[in-house]
XYZ file of C-alpha atoms in Angstrom:
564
model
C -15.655 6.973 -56.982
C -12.902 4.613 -56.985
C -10.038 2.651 -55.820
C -6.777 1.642 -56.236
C -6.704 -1.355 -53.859
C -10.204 -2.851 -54.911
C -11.610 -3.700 -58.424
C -14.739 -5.187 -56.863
C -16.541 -2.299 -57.699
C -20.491 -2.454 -57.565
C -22.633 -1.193 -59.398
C -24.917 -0.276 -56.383
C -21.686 1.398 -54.687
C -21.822 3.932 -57.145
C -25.671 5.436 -57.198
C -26.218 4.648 -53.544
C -25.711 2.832 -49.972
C -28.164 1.242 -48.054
C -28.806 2.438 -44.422
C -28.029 0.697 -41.155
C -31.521 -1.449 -41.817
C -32.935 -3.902 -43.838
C -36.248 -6.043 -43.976
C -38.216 -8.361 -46.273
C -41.279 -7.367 -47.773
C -44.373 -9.532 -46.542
C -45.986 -9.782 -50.210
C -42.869 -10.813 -52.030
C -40.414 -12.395 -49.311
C -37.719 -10.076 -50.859
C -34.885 -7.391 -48.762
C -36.336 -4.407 -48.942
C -33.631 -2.165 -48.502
C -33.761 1.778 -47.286
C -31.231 4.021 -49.463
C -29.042 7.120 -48.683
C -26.975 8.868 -52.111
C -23.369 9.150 -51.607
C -21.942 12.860 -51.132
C -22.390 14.794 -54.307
C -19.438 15.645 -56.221
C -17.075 14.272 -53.844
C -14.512 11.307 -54.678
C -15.336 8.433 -52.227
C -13.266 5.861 -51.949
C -14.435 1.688 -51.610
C -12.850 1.530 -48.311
C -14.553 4.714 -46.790
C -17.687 3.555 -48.612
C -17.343 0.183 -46.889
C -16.290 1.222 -43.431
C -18.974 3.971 -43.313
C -22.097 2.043 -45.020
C -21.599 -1.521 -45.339
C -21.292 -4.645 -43.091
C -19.015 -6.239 -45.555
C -15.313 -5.186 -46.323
C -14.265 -3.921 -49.420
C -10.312 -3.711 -49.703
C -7.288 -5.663 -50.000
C -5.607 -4.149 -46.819
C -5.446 -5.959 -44.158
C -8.492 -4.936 -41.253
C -6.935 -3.016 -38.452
C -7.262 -5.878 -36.167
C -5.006 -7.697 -37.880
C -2.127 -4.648 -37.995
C -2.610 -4.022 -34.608
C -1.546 -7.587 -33.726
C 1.248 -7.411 -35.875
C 2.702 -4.515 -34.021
C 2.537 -6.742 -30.667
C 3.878 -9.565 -32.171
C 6.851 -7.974 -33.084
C 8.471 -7.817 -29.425
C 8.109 -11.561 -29.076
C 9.783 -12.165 -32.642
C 12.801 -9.733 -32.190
C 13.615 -11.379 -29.260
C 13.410 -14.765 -30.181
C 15.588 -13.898 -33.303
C 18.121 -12.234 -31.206
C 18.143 -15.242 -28.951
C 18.030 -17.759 -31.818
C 20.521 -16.215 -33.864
C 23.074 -15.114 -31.466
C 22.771 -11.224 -32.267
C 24.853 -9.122 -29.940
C 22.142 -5.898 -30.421
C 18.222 -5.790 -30.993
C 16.638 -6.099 -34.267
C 15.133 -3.038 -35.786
C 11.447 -2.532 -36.988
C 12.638 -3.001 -40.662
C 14.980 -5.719 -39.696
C 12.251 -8.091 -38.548
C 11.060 -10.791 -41.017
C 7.925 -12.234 -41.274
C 7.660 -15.861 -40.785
C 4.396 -17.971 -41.552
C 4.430 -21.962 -40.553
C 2.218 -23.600 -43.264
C 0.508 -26.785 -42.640
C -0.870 -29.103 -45.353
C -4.325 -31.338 -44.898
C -4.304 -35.671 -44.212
C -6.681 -36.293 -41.544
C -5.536 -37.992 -38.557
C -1.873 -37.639 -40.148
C -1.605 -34.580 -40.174
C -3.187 -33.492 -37.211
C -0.365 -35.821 -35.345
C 2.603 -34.502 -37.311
C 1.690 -30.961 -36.673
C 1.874 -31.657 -32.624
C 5.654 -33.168 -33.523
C 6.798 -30.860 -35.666
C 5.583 -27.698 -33.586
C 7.413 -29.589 -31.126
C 10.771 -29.458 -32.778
C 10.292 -25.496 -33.410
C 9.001 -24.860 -29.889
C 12.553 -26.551 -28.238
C 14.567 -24.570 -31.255
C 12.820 -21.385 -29.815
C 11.851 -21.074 -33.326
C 8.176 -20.780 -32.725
C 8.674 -17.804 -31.017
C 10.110 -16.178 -34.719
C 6.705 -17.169 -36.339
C 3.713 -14.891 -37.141
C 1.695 -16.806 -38.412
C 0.544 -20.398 -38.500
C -2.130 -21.462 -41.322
C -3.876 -25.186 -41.798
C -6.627 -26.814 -43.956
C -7.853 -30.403 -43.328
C -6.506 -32.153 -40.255
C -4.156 -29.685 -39.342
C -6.784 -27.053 -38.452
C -8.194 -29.782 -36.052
C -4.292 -29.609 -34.026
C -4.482 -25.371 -34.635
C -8.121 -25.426 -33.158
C -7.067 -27.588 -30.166
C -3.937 -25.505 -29.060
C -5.982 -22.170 -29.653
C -8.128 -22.594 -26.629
C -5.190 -22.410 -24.329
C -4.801 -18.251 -24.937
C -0.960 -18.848 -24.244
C -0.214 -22.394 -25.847
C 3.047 -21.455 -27.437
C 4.655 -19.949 -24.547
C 3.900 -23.201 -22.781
C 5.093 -26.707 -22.835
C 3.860 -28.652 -25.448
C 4.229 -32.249 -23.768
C 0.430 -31.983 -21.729
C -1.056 -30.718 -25.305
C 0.505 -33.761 -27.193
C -0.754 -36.241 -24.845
C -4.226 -34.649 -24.987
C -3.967 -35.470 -28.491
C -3.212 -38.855 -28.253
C -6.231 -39.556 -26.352
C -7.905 -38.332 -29.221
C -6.171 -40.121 -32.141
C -6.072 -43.794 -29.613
C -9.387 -43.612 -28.707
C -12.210 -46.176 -30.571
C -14.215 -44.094 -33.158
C -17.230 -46.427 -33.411
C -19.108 -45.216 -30.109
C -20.119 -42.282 -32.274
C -22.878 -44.525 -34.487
C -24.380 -45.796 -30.819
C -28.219 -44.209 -30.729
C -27.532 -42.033 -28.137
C -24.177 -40.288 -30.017
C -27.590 -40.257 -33.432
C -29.965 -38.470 -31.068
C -27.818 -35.904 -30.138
C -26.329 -35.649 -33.645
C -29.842 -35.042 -35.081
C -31.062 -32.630 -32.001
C -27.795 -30.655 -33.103
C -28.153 -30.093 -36.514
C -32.023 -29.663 -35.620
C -31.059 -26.576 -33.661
C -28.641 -25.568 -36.604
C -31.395 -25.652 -38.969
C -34.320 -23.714 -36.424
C -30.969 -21.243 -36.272
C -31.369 -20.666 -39.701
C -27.990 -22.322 -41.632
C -28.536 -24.796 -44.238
C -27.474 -28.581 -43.217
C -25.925 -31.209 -45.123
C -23.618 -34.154 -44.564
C -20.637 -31.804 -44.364
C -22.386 -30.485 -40.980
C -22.801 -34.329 -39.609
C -19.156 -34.827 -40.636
C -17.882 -32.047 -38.667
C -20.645 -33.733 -34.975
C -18.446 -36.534 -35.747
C -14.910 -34.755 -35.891
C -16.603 -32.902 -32.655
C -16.709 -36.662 -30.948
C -13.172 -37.877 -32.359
C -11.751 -34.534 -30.606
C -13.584 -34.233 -27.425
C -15.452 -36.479 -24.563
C -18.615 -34.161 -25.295
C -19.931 -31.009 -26.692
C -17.222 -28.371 -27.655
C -18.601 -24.778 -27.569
C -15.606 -23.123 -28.797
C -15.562 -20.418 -31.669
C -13.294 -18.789 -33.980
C -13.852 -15.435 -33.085
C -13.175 -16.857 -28.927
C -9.294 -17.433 -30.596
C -9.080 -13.493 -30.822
C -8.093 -14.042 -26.559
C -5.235 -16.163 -27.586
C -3.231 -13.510 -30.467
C -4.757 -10.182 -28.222
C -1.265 -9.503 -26.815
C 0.757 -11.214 -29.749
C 0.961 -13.891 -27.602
C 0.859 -16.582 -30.474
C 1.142 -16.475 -34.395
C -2.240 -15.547 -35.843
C -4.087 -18.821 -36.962
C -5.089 -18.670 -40.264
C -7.392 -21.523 -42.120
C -7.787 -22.330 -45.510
C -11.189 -23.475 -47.897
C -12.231 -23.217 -51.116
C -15.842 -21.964 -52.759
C -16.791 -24.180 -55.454
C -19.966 -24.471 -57.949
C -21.993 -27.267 -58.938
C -21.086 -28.695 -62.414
C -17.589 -27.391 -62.273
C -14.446 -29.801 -61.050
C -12.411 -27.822 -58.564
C -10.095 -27.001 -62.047
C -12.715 -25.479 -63.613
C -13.506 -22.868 -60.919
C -12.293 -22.765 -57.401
C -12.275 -19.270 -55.046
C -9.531 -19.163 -52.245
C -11.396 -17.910 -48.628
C -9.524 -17.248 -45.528
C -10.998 -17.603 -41.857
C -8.915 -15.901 -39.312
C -10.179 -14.870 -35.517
C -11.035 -11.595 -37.352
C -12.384 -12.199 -40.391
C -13.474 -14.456 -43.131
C -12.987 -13.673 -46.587
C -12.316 -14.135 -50.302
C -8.723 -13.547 -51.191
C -9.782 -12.875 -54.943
C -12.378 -9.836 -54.466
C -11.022 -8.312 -51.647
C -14.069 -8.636 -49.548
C -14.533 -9.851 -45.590
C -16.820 -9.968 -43.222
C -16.465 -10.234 -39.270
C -16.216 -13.877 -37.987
C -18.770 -13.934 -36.237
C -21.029 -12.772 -39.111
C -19.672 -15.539 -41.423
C -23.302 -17.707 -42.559
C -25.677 -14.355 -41.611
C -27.413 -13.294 -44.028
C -26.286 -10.620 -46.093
C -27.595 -8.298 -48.940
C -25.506 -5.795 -51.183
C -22.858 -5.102 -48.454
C -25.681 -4.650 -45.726
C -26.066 -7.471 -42.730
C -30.010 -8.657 -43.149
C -30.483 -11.101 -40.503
C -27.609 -12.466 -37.627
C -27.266 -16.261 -36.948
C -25.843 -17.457 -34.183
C -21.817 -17.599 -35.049
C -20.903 -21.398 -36.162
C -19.220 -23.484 -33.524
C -15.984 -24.866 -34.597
C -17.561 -28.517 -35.566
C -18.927 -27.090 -38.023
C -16.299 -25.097 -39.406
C -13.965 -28.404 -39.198
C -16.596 -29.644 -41.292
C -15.798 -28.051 -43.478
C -11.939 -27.394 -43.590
C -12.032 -31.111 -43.743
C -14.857 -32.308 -45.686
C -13.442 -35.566 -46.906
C -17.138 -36.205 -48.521
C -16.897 -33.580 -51.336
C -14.441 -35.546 -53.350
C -15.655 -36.025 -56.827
C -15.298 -38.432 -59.810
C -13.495 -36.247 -62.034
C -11.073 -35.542 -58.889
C -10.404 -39.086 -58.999
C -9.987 -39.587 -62.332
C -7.591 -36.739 -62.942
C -4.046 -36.633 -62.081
C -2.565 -33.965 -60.295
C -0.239 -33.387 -62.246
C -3.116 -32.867 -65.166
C -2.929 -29.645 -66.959
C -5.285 -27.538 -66.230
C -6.379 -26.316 -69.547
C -4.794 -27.114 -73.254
C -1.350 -26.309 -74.305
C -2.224 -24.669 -77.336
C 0.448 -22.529 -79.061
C -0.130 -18.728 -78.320
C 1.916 -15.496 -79.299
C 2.596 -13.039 -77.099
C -0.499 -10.156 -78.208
C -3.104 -13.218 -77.977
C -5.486 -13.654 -75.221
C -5.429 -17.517 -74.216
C -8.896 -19.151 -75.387
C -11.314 -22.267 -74.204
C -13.048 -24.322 -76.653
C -16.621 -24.256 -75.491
C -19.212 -26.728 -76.738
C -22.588 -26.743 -76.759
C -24.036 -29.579 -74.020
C -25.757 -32.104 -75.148
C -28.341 -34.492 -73.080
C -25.651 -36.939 -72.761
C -22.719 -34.515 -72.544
C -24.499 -32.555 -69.696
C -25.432 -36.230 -68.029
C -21.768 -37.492 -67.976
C -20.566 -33.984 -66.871
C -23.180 -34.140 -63.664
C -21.736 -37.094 -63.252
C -18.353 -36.460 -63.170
C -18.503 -33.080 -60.879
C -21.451 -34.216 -58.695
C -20.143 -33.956 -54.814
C -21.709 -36.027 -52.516
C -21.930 -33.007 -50.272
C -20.616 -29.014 -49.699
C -20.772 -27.091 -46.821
C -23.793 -24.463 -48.058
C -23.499 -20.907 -46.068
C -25.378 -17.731 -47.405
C -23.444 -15.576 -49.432
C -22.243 -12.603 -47.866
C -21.825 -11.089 -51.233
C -25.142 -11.780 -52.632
C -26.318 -8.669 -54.546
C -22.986 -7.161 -55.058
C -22.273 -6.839 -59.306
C -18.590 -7.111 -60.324
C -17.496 -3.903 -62.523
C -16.773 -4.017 -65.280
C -13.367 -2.732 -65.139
C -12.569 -5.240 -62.787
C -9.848 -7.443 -65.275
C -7.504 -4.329 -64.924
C -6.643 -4.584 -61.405
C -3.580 -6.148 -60.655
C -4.775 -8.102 -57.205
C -7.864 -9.327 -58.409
C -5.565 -10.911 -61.547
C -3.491 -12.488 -59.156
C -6.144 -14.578 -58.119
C -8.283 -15.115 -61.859
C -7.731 -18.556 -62.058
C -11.312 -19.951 -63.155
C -12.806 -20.329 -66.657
C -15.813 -18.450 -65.268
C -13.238 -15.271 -65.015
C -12.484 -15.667 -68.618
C -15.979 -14.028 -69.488
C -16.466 -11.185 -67.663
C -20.469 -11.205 -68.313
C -20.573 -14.245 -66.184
C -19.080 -12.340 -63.664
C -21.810 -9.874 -63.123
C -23.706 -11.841 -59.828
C -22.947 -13.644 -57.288
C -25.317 -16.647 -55.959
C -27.433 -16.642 -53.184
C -25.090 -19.744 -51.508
C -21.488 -20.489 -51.092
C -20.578 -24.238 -51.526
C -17.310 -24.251 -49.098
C -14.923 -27.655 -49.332
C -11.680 -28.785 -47.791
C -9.184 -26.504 -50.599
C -6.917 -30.128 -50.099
C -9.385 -30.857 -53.476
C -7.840 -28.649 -55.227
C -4.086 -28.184 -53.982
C -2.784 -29.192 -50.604
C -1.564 -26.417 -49.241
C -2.685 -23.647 -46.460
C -0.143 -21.285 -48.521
C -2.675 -19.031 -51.042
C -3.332 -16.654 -47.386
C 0.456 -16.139 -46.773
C 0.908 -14.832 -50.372
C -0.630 -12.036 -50.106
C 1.283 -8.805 -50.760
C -0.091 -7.541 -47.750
C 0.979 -10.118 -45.165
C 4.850 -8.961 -46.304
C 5.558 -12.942 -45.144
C 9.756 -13.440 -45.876
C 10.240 -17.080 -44.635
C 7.532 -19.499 -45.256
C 8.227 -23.158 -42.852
C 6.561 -25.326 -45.178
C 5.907 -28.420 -43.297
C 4.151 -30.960 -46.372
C 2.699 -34.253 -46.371
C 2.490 -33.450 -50.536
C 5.150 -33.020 -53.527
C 5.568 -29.262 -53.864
C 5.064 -29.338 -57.733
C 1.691 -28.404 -58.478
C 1.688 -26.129 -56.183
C 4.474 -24.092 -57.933
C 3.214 -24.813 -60.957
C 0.011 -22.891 -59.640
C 1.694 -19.808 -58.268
C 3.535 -19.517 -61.426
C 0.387 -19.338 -63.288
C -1.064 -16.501 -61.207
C 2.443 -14.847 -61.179
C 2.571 -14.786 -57.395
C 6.428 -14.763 -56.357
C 7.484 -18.009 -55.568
C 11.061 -19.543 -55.468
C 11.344 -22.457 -58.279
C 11.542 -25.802 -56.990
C 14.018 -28.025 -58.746
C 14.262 -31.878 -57.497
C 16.917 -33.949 -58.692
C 15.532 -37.310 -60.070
C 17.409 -39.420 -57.205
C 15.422 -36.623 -55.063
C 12.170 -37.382 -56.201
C 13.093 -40.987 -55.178
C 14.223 -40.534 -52.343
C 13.112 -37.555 -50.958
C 15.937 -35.652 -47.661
C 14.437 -34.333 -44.648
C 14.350 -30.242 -45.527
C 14.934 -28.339 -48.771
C 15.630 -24.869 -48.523
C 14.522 -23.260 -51.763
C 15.230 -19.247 -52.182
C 15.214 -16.534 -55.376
C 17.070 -13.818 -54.538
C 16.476 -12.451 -57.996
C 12.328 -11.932 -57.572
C 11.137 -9.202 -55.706
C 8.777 -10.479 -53.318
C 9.428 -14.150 -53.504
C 9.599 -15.801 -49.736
C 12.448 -18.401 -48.575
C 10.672 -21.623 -47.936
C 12.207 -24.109 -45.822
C 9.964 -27.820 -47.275
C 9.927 -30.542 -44.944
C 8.478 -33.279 -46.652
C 6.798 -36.282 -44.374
C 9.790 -39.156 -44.769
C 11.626 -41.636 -43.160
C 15.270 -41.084 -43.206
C 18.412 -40.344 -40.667
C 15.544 -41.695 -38.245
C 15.492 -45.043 -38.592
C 19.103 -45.116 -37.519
C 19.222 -41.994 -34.961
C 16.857 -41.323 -32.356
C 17.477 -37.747 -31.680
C 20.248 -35.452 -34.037
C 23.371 -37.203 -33.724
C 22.663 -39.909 -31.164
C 22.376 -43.287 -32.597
C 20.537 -46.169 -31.974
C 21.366 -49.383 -29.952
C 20.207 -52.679 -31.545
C 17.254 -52.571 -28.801
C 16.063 -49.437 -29.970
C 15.824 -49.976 -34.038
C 12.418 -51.534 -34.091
C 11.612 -47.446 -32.403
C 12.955 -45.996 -35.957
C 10.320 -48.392 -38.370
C 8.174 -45.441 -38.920
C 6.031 -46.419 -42.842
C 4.993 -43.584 -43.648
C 4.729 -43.876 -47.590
C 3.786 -47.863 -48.803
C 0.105 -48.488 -49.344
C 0.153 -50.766 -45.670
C 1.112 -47.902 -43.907
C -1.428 -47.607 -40.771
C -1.057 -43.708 -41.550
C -3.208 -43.199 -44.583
C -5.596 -39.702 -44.956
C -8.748 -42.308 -44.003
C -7.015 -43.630 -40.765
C -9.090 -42.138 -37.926
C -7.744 -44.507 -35.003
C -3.801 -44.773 -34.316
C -2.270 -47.143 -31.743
C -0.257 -45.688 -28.727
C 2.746 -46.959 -30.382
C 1.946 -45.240 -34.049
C 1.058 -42.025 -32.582
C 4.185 -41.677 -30.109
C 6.302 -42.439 -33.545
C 4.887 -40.124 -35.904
C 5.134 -37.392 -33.415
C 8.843 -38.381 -32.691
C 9.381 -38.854 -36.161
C 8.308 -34.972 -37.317
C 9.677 -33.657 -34.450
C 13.501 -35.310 -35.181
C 13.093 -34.009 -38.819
C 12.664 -30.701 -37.265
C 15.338 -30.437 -34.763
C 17.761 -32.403 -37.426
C 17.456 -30.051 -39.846
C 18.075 -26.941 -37.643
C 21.121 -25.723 -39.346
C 18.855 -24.886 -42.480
C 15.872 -23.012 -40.325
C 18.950 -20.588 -39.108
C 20.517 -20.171 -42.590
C 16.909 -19.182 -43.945
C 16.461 -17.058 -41.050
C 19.619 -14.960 -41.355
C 19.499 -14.381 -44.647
C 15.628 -13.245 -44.175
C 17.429 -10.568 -41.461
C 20.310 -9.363 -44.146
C 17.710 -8.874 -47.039
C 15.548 -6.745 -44.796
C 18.491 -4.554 -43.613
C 19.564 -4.506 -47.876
C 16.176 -3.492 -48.673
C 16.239 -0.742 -46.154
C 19.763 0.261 -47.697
């Protein structure tokens, strides 16, 4: 048995499958599980094995909800391309690029600039051209918001944006009162009866619940599957990270993906149904359903500003991630592991301690890595721990993930929109972060990425939009980086229409000295600060239209070449 696609192969996969149920022995506590052998001298593949036995996808394809959506969403890109770019005939099938908009985390920042710059895309009829639309942090508080309205991009955006300000205007500190505690308590009672694991991450993501709406929000992921059915919108896609105690988010870090499908781990290859995401699960087979999470929860832990660490503080981001020791080309790179003592395993504790994760049950808890599994060239892609530099310690997974805001590790929503199967061509990379370490990431797991070269006066004093490209790497997307400053704005308050002396005070937008009222931590905006950090990302938008189009076009000519 075996697979191309997948190199999570299990050990269990091979000598047998359990059946449709499972249940836990009285005596012991543990699954018992009823078993069926695989067809005798047949070659099975992981996916048939997984989409005939198991509850939990094995495969790097994408699931067939997700290909069906990119058919629909085709018709509402080709048309918006053709209108956008002034084509005289319609696009072909091959001629169609794929176009993700990827948001980076900051709180109350971010979830404002997202509303402006979606703003500036929507009246460009750019929006339209997108396919998807991925977030981490504050941002997936904005992408959660428009979501509920199942046709929010084919609308205008001005009623959404003014929602929003109620939320980012409104005084926070009603949320300690004792009747905003007792219902906090009786909700994460309830969670717990339900049969989740609690922690501060879940009383984080009551209070984001409280800063977002008047009063309880029942809303789901899965219930955002109404608002991409027809192709409608681009397909929301949010971004965490699974993380282990007593390793810094350098040391070993996992990529997962939640979409209105699916959640799953970019690295293995393996999802599970939405809904299911937190049930409890047991080599492949679903033991026992919980209620699916409510979004709270989930923006919890997208944005769980509590799982910061000292050694995240204390190291740079621009820190190397392991030592720059002299290799040649047949050598294997190597860590220096030593032996713990009391006070070496005290200071380390100390150092990675979090003050809280987000714990969920591990959907692949009794699954065993193979042991071929180095040899596969998707699973390498993502092998960026030290953990994956010993195979053996590969071997079992734990009984819990411990899921945290992936802005801990690298700001950026982009890990889902490089995968080979997503086929993404233009990438609208709308930052509140330097690019750098984010290349210098992808270049490590030899993902195509275009370099990203900053002049020094750049770096200073950073323009509206780059538009970086590499024509000469198969596979490498056009990004398009609009980085969160200050510029033409001060003086112009719309593309080419300058301001009067009465309206300068209008263009005084900080957004980068340490007094700025928009730091990550700032949870309450004035009317005035929120109404000028929409304006302002929606300007840097609109001004920089020239370069969406030029990215766009030549997306269009190297589909048609690679047809040729």
């Amino acid at each position: 048995m075996g697979e191309q696609g997948n190199p999570f192969l299990f050990v269990q996969i091979i000598f047998f499958c359990p059946q449709r149920t499972c249940t836990y022995s009285i005596d012991t506590g543990s699954p018992v599980v009823m078993l069926n052998s695989l067809p005798m001298g047949e070659r099975v593949t992981v996916a048939e094995v997984s989409a005939s036995y198991l509850d939990v996808r094995l495969g790097y394809d994408l699931c067939a909800e997700e290909k069906d959506f990119l058919c629909k969403r085709k018709k509402y890109v080709a048309a918006a391309l053709k209108n956008v770019l002034h084509l005289e005939e319609d696009l072909q099938d091959h001629e169609i690029p794929v176009v993700a908009i990827m948001t980076t985390g900051g709180g109350m920042r971010s979830f404002t600039t997202t509303y402006g710059s979606l703003l500036g895309l929507k009246k460009l009829n750019v929006l339209d051209c997108a396919t998807y639309l991925s977030g981490l942090s504050g941002t997936t508080w904005t992408m959660s918001n428009l979501y509920k309205d199942a046709y929010w991009s084919q609308k205008d955006l001005d009623e959404k944006i003014h929602e929003a300000q109620k939320c980012a205007t409104k005084c926070k500190m009603s949320c300690f009162s004792m009747e905003r505690m007792k219902y906090f308590n009786q909700q994460l009672c309830q969670r717990k009866q339900e049969g989740y694991r609690t922690s501060f991450i879940d009383l984080w993501g009551l209070i984001i619940e409280y800063m977002l709406h008047d009063g309880k929000e029942n809303q789901k992921l899965s219930d955002q599957r109404e608002a991409v059915k027809e192709g409608q919108n681009p397909l929301p896609i949010y971004v965490a990270i699974n993380v282990r105690d007593k390793y810094s988010t350098l040391d070993f870090k996992e990529w997962v993906e939640f979409t209105p499908y699916e959640v799953g781990f970019l690295k293995y290859g393996a999802f599970v149904r939405t809904e299911d995401f937190g049930s409890e699960f047991f080599m492949g087979r679903l033991l026992r359903r919980l209620p699916e999470n409510r979004i709270c929860y989930l923006h919890g832990m997208w944005s769980s500003v509590f799982s910061l660490n000292l050694f995240s503080l204390l190291v740079s981001p621009g820190t190397e991630e392991e030592p720059m020791l002299p290799t040649r080309p047949h050598e294997v790179k190597t860590h220096l592991l030593t032996p713990e003592g009391s006070f070496s395993s005290a200071l380390r504790d100390a150092l990675t301690h979090r003050l809280s994760v987000a714990q969920y049950h591990n959907f692949l808890k009794g699954f065993q890595v193979h042991n071929d599994y180095l040899g596969n060239e998707k699973f390498c892609r993502w092998k960026d721990t030290v953990l994956d530099l010993s195979p053996n310690q590969l071997s079992e997974q734990l009984d819990l993930l411990g899921m945290v805001d992936a802005g801990f590790f690298i700001n950026t929503s982009c890990p889902p929109l490089l995968r080979l199967e997503r086929k993404v061509d233009i990438i609208l990379h709308l930052s509140y972060s330097p690019l750098d370490q984010a290349c210098k990431y992808y270049a490590d797991q030899k993902i195509p990425f275009p370099k990203v070269f900053l002049s020094e006066e750049d770096r200073k004093n950073l323009k509206e939009c780059y538009l970086f490209q590499d024509s000469e790497t198969p596979g490498s997307p056009i990004v398009v980086f609009f980085p969160l400053v200050n510029d033409t704005f001060r003086y112009y308050k719309a593309p080419g229409v300058t301001r009067c002396c009465s309206e300068m005070e209008g263009g005084k937008v900080d957004v980068t000295s340490c007094s700025s009222p928009y730091n990550t931590f700032a949870v309450t905006y004035t009317d005035e600060n929120y109404h000028q950090l929409v304006n302002l990302s929606e300007y840097n938008i609109l001004n920089n239209a020239h370069l969406i189009l030029q990215a766009l076009r030549t997306a269009v000519e190297r589909k048609r070449q690679q047809k040729k």
